Amino acid sequence: MSARAKIFIVYTGGTIGMRKTPTGYRPEPGYLQDLLDRIPHFSDAELPLFDIEEFDPLLDSSDMNPSHWLRIADMIRRNYAAYDGFLVIHGTDTMSFTAAALSFMLEDLAKPVLLTGSQVPLEELRNDAQHNLLTSLLILGRHHARLSEVMVFFANQLFRGNRTSKVSVDSFDAFASPNYPPLGRVGIDIKINWDLILPARARTPALDMLEIVELGSATVGAFRLFPGLKPSMLEAVLAPPVQGVVIECFGAGNAPTSDAAFMRVLEAATARGVVVVAVTQPTRGSANLSIYRTGRMLLEVGVVSGFDMTTEAALAKLFYLFEKGFSPTRVKRLMQQSLVGELTVPTEMIDAGEQDSMPWTAADREAT
């Protein structure tokens, strides 16, 4: 019989381990571990062995920022050689941002990192916390040898982390992956769609180390277009020292291009090196600026397509590429290419040979 897998759990906080108090639910140090110790299923031999390390202090995920992404990444790096996989217990509000960030930060990841949480605390009689935790551990225990990417498990679905968005505040199926199929579905059986999984990276003792890119010093942001937008509002968002901005456009990458002042603001920003990336406001679909005249006008002033990336992924990717020290020209090019499965490149770009190889390797990162 093979040895049980060992999983390292990073507990950041969030609803899953909160305790009800007279002033509302709040996370409490040691309480999640205490709850797990009382539930026999978490000691079952079918589960992998696991250890938990808590954030201090525990966070509501609305307080999450890039310094906390770095803490999670560093906890994984410090324990990388000793464990087969990693589970990050996280609040739901910003889980997709963290999953996207980790997918870029953890360079050459060769082991699985899975994020989960819950809509109802584990202490409640009727909750989704126990199922999400147990199933996440089962997935990591059974399939750690073939998984080497950052994922989210929630409500019977396994997603690529950088493809997710939170879509509901009051439903157990709180997350969706609108532009990429689930990597797995859980019913009576746990079924993984291996054709959708990123290629596994080699695991050898020599590679039992993990490089991380520290995010946080780059200045990037996001801005949602709306009818009646005053160009001065966008100008403030694009003002120095900003390096890149994700613009949530209408439809397939449309904007009020008939507004000359709006276009001048964009052109001035891209001329001084600001990378402006267009994504789409609708949940499903792609911002391909080559389709409509308004999109082509954005291309003409230097905006680039983010295609079907979520805002969360596009923002994390901008952080990552600027932290790498790449020039605005290279950042623009790489924002339109899939590095870790975060976007779907249009067929015409693949046919034209404009897509870098997958996965994003050390050799790719050094190329000019």
Short mmCIF file of C-alpha atoms in Angstrom, two decimals:
data_model
loop_
_atom_site.label_atom_id
_atom_site.label_comp_id
_atom_site.label_asym_id
_atom_site.label_seq_id
_atom_site.Cartn_x
_atom_site.Cartn_y
_atom_site.Cartn_z
CA MET A 1 0.00 0.00 0.00
CA SER A 2 1.34 3.43 -0.96
CA ALA A 3 2.03 5.96 1.77
CA ARG A 4 -0.63 8.58 2.46
CA ALA A 5 -0.01 11.92 0.83
CA LYS A 6 0.94 14.88 3.02
CA ILE A 7 -0.91 18.16 2.51
CA PHE A 8 0.03 21.54 3.95
CA ILE A 9 -2.93 23.79 4.75
CA VAL A 10 -2.59 27.57 4.80
CA TYR A 11 -5.53 28.98 6.76
CA THR A 12 -5.90 32.69 6.00
CA GLY A 13 -9.31 33.21 7.62
CA GLY A 14 -12.71 33.71 6.03
CA THR A 15 -16.18 32.38 6.77
CA ILE A 16 -15.25 28.71 7.00
CA GLY A 17 -13.69 28.86 10.47
CA MET A 18 -15.63 31.75 11.94
CA ARG A 19 -17.36 31.64 15.32
CA LYS A 20 -20.69 33.30 16.03
CA THR A 21 -20.39 36.13 18.57
CA PRO A 22 -22.79 38.82 19.84
CA THR A 23 -21.23 41.22 17.32
CA GLY A 24 -21.40 38.84 14.34
CA TYR A 25 -19.27 36.07 12.87
CA ARG A 26 -15.52 36.48 13.23
CA PRO A 27 -12.45 34.26 12.77
CA GLU A 28 -10.83 33.03 15.97
CA PRO A 29 -7.30 31.57 16.26
CA GLY A 30 -7.24 27.80 16.73
CA TYR A 31 -11.01 27.43 16.29
CA LEU A 32 -10.90 25.74 12.88
CA GLN A 33 -8.41 23.14 14.10
CA ASP A 34 -10.61 22.53 17.15
CA LEU A 35 -13.65 21.97 14.92
CA LEU A 36 -11.77 19.56 12.64
CA ASP A 37 -10.53 17.58 15.65
CA ARG A 38 -14.17 17.02 16.67
CA ILE A 39 -15.31 15.70 13.26
CA PRO A 40 -14.30 12.03 12.80
CA HIS A 41 -14.23 12.22 9.00
CA PHE A 42 -11.16 14.45 9.09
CA SER A 43 -9.19 11.64 10.76
CA ASP A 44 -10.29 9.02 8.23
CA ALA A 45 -7.52 6.92 6.69
CA GLU A 46 -8.85 7.71 3.21
CA LEU A 47 -7.83 11.34 3.63
CA PRO A 48 -4.24 12.48 3.25
CA LEU A 49 -2.31 13.53 6.31
CA PHE A 50 -2.41 17.28 6.80
CA ASP A 51 -0.95 20.07 8.88
CA ILE A 52 -2.44 23.53 9.34
CA GLU A 53 -0.62 26.84 9.69
CA GLU A 54 -2.75 29.89 10.43
CA PHE A 55 -2.37 33.51 9.47
CA ASP A 56 -1.80 35.77 12.45
CA PRO A 57 -4.07 37.63 12.51
CA LEU A 58 -6.73 35.71 10.62
CA LEU A 59 -8.33 37.82 7.89
CA ASP A 60 -11.67 38.58 6.44
CA SER A 61 -10.79 38.23 2.77
CA SER A 62 -11.97 41.77 2.02
CA ASP A 63 -8.76 42.83 3.81
CA MET A 64 -6.56 40.73 1.49
CA ASN A 65 -3.84 42.62 -0.42
CA PRO A 66 -0.63 41.74 -2.32
CA SER A 67 1.40 41.51 0.89
CA HIS A 68 -0.91 38.69 1.98
CA TRP A 69 -0.51 36.95 -1.40
CA LEU A 70 3.20 37.01 -0.68
CA ARG A 71 2.68 35.51 2.80
CA ILE A 72 0.68 32.64 1.31
CA ALA A 73 3.29 32.06 -1.39
CA ASP A 74 6.12 32.16 1.13
CA MET A 75 4.36 29.65 3.42
CA ILE A 76 4.04 27.31 0.44
CA ARG A 77 7.68 27.87 -0.55
CA ARG A 78 8.98 27.14 2.96
CA ASN A 79 7.09 23.86 3.06
CA TYR A 80 7.35 22.92 -0.59
CA ALA A 81 9.81 20.04 -0.28
CA ALA A 82 8.04 18.38 2.66
CA TYR A 83 4.49 18.13 1.25
CA ASP A 84 2.74 16.67 -1.79
CA GLY A 85 0.20 19.42 -2.19
CA PHE A 86 -1.17 22.61 -0.67
CA LEU A 87 -4.63 23.73 0.41
CA VAL A 88 -5.33 27.43 0.96
CA ILE A 89 -8.43 28.10 3.07
CA HIS A 90 -9.61 31.54 2.07
CA GLY A 91 -12.61 33.85 2.34
CA THR A 92 -14.77 33.92 -0.75
CA ASP A 93 -14.86 37.66 -1.48
CA THR A 94 -11.33 37.89 -2.92
CA MET A 95 -10.52 34.22 -3.47
CA SER A 96 -10.40 34.62 -7.26
CA PHE A 97 -7.93 37.50 -6.97
CA THR A 98 -5.65 35.40 -4.76
CA ALA A 99 -5.94 32.32 -6.98
CA ALA A 100 -5.03 34.38 -10.04
CA ALA A 101 -2.10 36.04 -8.28
CA LEU A 102 -0.67 32.74 -7.02
CA SER A 103 -0.92 31.20 -10.49
CA PHE A 104 1.63 33.77 -11.70
CA MET A 105 3.69 34.16 -8.51
CA LEU A 106 4.50 30.46 -8.07
CA GLU A 107 6.82 30.04 -11.01
CA ASP A 108 7.41 26.51 -12.34
CA LEU A 109 4.94 25.08 -9.82
CA ALA A 110 5.11 21.27 -9.96
CA LYS A 111 2.64 20.46 -7.17
CA PRO A 112 -1.04 21.30 -6.74
CA VAL A 113 -2.26 24.38 -4.91
CA LEU A 114 -5.99 24.35 -4.22
CA LEU A 115 -8.09 27.16 -2.72
CA THR A 116 -11.41 26.60 -1.01
CA GLY A 117 -13.68 28.14 1.58
CA SER A 118 -17.38 28.24 2.34
CA GLN A 119 -20.49 30.35 2.37
CA VAL A 120 -21.58 29.06 5.80
CA PRO A 121 -19.21 28.50 8.78
CA LEU A 122 -18.23 24.94 9.68
CA GLU A 123 -19.72 25.37 13.17
CA GLU A 124 -23.25 25.68 11.73
CA LEU A 125 -25.37 22.53 11.54
CA ARG A 126 -26.16 23.09 7.86
CA ASN A 127 -23.05 24.23 6.04
CA ASP A 128 -21.03 23.79 2.85
CA ALA A 129 -17.72 23.98 4.69
CA GLN A 130 -17.30 20.30 5.56
CA HIS A 131 -17.97 19.10 2.02
CA ASN A 132 -15.62 21.66 0.44
CA LEU A 133 -12.82 20.81 2.86
CA LEU A 134 -13.19 17.04 2.70
CA THR A 135 -13.43 16.96 -1.08
CA SER A 136 -10.49 19.34 -1.52
CA LEU A 137 -8.34 17.07 0.64
CA LEU A 138 -9.51 13.98 -1.26
CA ILE A 139 -8.64 15.58 -4.61
CA LEU A 140 -5.19 16.55 -3.37
CA GLY A 141 -4.60 13.17 -1.77
CA ARG A 142 -5.65 11.10 -4.77
CA HIS A 143 -4.36 13.22 -7.64
CA HIS A 144 -1.42 15.25 -6.34
CA ALA A 145 1.04 13.43 -8.61
CA ARG A 146 -0.72 14.64 -11.77
CA LEU A 147 -1.73 18.16 -10.79
CA SER A 148 0.63 21.12 -10.90
CA GLU A 149 -1.44 24.28 -11.08
CA VAL A 150 -3.40 26.67 -8.88
CA MET A 151 -7.08 25.68 -8.63
CA VAL A 152 -10.30 26.54 -6.82
CA PHE A 153 -12.71 23.90 -5.51
CA PHE A 154 -16.19 24.98 -4.58
CA ALA A 155 -19.63 23.35 -4.62
CA ASN A 156 -18.68 20.17 -6.49
CA GLN A 157 -16.61 21.87 -9.18
CA LEU A 158 -12.85 22.09 -9.62
CA PHE A 159 -11.75 25.18 -11.54
CA ARG A 160 -8.52 26.64 -12.87
CA GLY A 161 -7.90 29.36 -10.32
CA ASN A 162 -7.11 32.17 -12.74
CA ARG A 163 -10.35 31.52 -14.65
CA THR A 164 -12.72 32.04 -11.72
CA SER A 165 -14.95 34.84 -10.50
CA LYS A 166 -17.30 35.00 -7.56
CA VAL A 167 -20.84 35.09 -8.97
CA SER A 168 -23.13 34.71 -5.95
CA VAL A 169 -23.23 35.93 -2.37
CA ASP A 170 -26.07 33.67 -1.20
CA SER A 171 -25.67 30.40 -3.10
CA PHE A 172 -23.41 27.45 -2.35
CA ASP A 173 -22.20 27.50 -5.96
CA ALA A 174 -20.58 30.87 -5.42
CA PHE A 175 -17.93 30.59 -8.14
CA ALA A 176 -17.93 30.15 -11.88
CA SER A 177 -15.37 29.74 -14.63
CA PRO A 178 -17.29 31.45 -17.42
CA ASN A 179 -14.81 31.05 -20.26
CA TYR A 180 -13.12 27.74 -19.46
CA PRO A 181 -14.75 24.41 -18.54
CA PRO A 182 -14.37 23.03 -15.01
CA LEU A 183 -11.26 20.89 -14.56
CA GLY A 184 -13.35 18.40 -12.61
CA ARG A 185 -16.82 17.68 -11.28
CA VAL A 186 -17.80 15.89 -8.11
CA GLY A 187 -20.88 13.72 -7.78
CA ILE A 188 -20.88 10.09 -6.72
CA ASP A 189 -17.34 10.02 -8.10
CA ILE A 190 -14.59 12.61 -8.40
CA LYS A 191 -14.05 13.05 -12.14
CA ILE A 192 -11.08 15.04 -13.44
CA ASN A 193 -11.00 16.16 -17.05
CA TRP A 194 -7.33 15.50 -17.65
CA ASP A 195 -7.43 16.98 -21.16
CA LEU A 196 -8.01 20.41 -19.59
CA ILE A 197 -5.25 20.21 -16.97
CA LEU A 198 -1.98 22.07 -17.55
CA PRO A 199 0.90 19.74 -18.45
CA ALA A 200 2.54 18.33 -15.32
CA ARG A 201 6.03 19.60 -14.62
CA ALA A 202 8.88 17.27 -13.73
CA ARG A 203 9.46 16.53 -10.03
CA THR A 204 12.95 15.64 -8.91
CA PRO A 205 14.85 16.35 -5.67
CA ALA A 206 16.84 18.97 -7.58
CA LEU A 207 13.59 20.76 -8.45
CA ASP A 208 12.08 20.50 -4.97
CA MET A 209 12.35 24.24 -4.55
CA LEU A 210 9.93 26.92 -5.59
CA GLU A 211 10.66 30.35 -6.96
CA ILE A 212 8.13 33.08 -6.20
CA VAL A 213 7.71 36.54 -7.67
CA GLU A 214 6.89 39.13 -5.04
CA LEU A 215 3.90 41.22 -6.09
CA GLY A 216 3.01 44.56 -4.62
CA SER A 217 5.46 47.22 -5.76
CA ALA A 218 3.98 47.66 -9.26
CA THR A 219 1.25 50.27 -9.62
CA VAL A 220 -1.70 48.83 -11.54
CA GLY A 221 -5.47 49.14 -11.34
CA ALA A 222 -8.85 48.43 -12.87
CA PHE A 223 -11.62 50.69 -14.14
CA ARG A 224 -15.16 49.93 -15.32
CA LEU A 225 -16.61 51.94 -18.20
CA PHE A 226 -20.16 53.27 -17.87
CA PRO A 227 -22.52 55.51 -19.84
CA GLY A 228 -21.93 59.14 -18.93
CA LEU A 229 -18.26 58.59 -18.02
CA LYS A 230 -16.34 61.84 -17.81
CA PRO A 231 -12.90 61.52 -19.42
CA SER A 232 -11.38 63.31 -16.42
CA MET A 233 -12.31 60.30 -14.25
CA LEU A 234 -10.37 57.95 -16.51
CA GLU A 235 -7.53 60.45 -16.71
CA ALA A 236 -7.19 60.33 -12.92
CA VAL A 237 -7.00 56.52 -12.98
CA LEU A 238 -4.31 56.59 -15.69
CA ALA A 239 -2.22 59.36 -14.08
CA PRO A 240 1.43 58.74 -13.05
CA PRO A 241 2.82 56.68 -11.41
CA VAL A 242 0.39 54.06 -12.74
CA GLN A 243 1.97 51.45 -15.01
CA GLY A 244 -1.02 49.46 -16.20
CA VAL A 245 -4.82 49.49 -16.02
CA VAL A 246 -7.44 46.89 -16.86
CA ILE A 247 -10.41 48.57 -18.57
CA GLU A 248 -13.72 46.71 -18.30
CA CYS A 249 -15.28 47.49 -21.67
CA PHE A 250 -18.75 47.01 -23.09
CA GLY A 251 -19.49 43.91 -25.16
CA ALA A 252 -16.62 42.50 -27.20
CA GLY A 253 -14.29 45.36 -26.28
CA ASN A 254 -16.29 48.49 -27.09
CA ALA A 255 -15.98 51.95 -25.59
CA PRO A 256 -17.25 55.52 -26.19
CA THR A 257 -14.76 56.10 -28.99
CA SER A 258 -16.86 58.93 -30.47
CA ASP A 259 -15.84 60.99 -27.42
CA ALA A 260 -12.67 62.73 -28.62
CA ALA A 261 -11.62 63.70 -25.09
CA PHE A 262 -11.93 60.08 -23.94
CA MET A 263 -9.72 58.92 -26.80
CA ARG A 264 -7.14 61.63 -26.14
CA VAL A 265 -6.85 60.47 -22.52
CA LEU A 266 -6.18 56.88 -23.62
CA GLU A 267 -3.72 57.91 -26.33
CA ALA A 268 -1.75 60.16 -23.99
CA ALA A 269 -1.49 57.41 -21.37
CA THR A 270 -0.32 54.68 -23.78
CA ALA A 271 2.15 57.14 -25.38
CA ARG A 272 3.92 57.56 -22.03
CA GLY A 273 4.07 53.77 -21.51
CA VAL A 274 0.92 52.91 -19.57
CA VAL A 275 -0.33 49.46 -20.56
CA VAL A 276 -4.12 49.57 -21.01
CA VAL A 277 -5.79 46.17 -21.33
CA ALA A 278 -9.39 45.72 -22.44
CA VAL A 279 -11.53 42.96 -20.93
CA THR A 280 -15.28 42.54 -21.23
CA GLN A 281 -17.91 43.45 -18.64
CA PRO A 282 -20.22 40.54 -19.50
CA THR A 283 -19.50 37.37 -17.54
CA ARG A 284 -18.94 35.31 -20.68
CA GLY A 285 -17.10 36.18 -23.85
CA SER A 286 -13.94 37.81 -25.11
CA ALA A 287 -12.74 41.38 -25.59
CA ASN A 288 -11.24 41.10 -29.06
CA LEU A 289 -10.57 44.63 -30.25
CA SER A 290 -10.18 43.57 -33.88
CA ILE A 291 -13.89 42.71 -34.32
CA TYR A 292 -15.75 46.05 -34.23
CA ARG A 293 -14.80 49.52 -35.43
CA THR A 294 -14.90 50.90 -31.89
CA GLY A 295 -12.48 48.19 -30.78
CA ARG A 296 -10.17 48.92 -33.69
CA MET A 297 -10.13 52.56 -32.68
CA LEU A 298 -8.94 51.48 -29.23
CA LEU A 299 -6.18 49.46 -30.87
CA GLU A 300 -5.14 52.53 -32.85
CA VAL A 301 -4.51 54.51 -29.64
CA GLY A 302 -2.50 51.70 -28.05
CA VAL A 303 -5.03 49.66 -26.01
CA VAL A 304 -4.50 45.87 -26.17
CA SER A 305 -6.98 43.00 -26.02
CA GLY A 306 -7.25 40.94 -22.84
CA PHE A 307 -9.49 38.50 -24.69
CA ASP A 308 -11.43 36.26 -22.28
CA MET A 309 -9.39 36.94 -19.14
CA THR A 310 -11.31 37.80 -16.01
CA THR A 311 -10.60 41.18 -14.48
CA GLU A 312 -9.01 39.33 -11.54
CA ALA A 313 -6.60 37.47 -13.81
CA ALA A 314 -5.75 40.49 -15.95
CA LEU A 315 -4.97 42.58 -12.87
CA ALA A 316 -2.78 39.87 -11.33
CA LYS A 317 -0.99 39.38 -14.65
CA LEU A 318 -0.19 43.10 -14.91
CA PHE A 319 1.21 43.02 -11.38
CA TYR A 320 3.34 40.00 -12.28
CA LEU A 321 4.73 41.25 -15.60
CA PHE A 322 5.72 44.65 -14.22
CA GLU A 323 7.29 43.02 -11.15
CA LYS A 324 9.41 41.00 -13.60
CA GLY A 325 10.83 44.28 -14.88
CA PHE A 326 9.55 43.86 -18.42
CA SER A 327 9.20 46.88 -20.69
CA PRO A 328 5.71 48.19 -21.53
CA THR A 329 6.16 46.86 -25.07
CA ARG A 330 6.81 43.35 -23.81
CA VAL A 331 4.04 43.58 -21.21
CA LYS A 332 1.58 44.48 -23.98
CA ARG A 333 2.63 41.46 -26.01
CA LEU A 334 2.51 39.03 -23.09
CA MET A 335 -0.88 40.30 -21.92
CA GLN A 336 -2.25 38.84 -25.16
CA GLN A 337 -0.62 35.44 -24.70
CA SER A 338 -1.49 32.55 -22.42
CA LEU A 339 1.22 32.02 -19.80
CA VAL A 340 -0.50 29.73 -17.28
CA GLY A 341 -3.82 28.99 -18.94
CA GLU A 342 -5.42 32.31 -18.02
CA LEU A 343 -6.79 33.16 -21.47
CA THR A 344 -7.91 31.64 -24.75
CA VAL A 345 -5.85 32.92 -27.66
CA PRO A 346 -7.93 33.55 -30.81
CA THR A 347 -7.36 30.99 -33.53
CA GLU A 348 -6.06 33.61 -35.95
CA MET A 349 -3.23 34.50 -33.56
CA ILE A 350 -2.23 30.86 -33.17
CA ASP A 351 -2.30 30.36 -36.95
CA ALA A 352 -0.09 33.43 -37.35
CA GLY A 353 2.46 32.04 -34.88
CA GLU A 354 1.94 34.87 -32.39
CA GLN A 355 1.40 32.58 -29.36
CA ASP A 356 4.33 31.75 -27.09
CA SER A 357 4.84 28.13 -26.08
CA MET A 358 3.07 26.69 -23.05
CA PRO A 359 3.79 26.36 -20.23
CA TRP A 360 5.55 29.61 -19.34
CA THR A 361 9.09 28.38 -18.74
CA ALA A 362 12.31 29.88 -17.42
CA ALA A 363 13.56 30.10 -21.01
CA ASP A 364 10.44 32.04 -22.05
CA ARG A 365 10.87 34.43 -19.15
CA GLU A 366 14.44 35.26 -20.12
CA ALA A 367 13.66 35.77 -23.80
CA THR A 368 13.51 39.34 -25.03
#
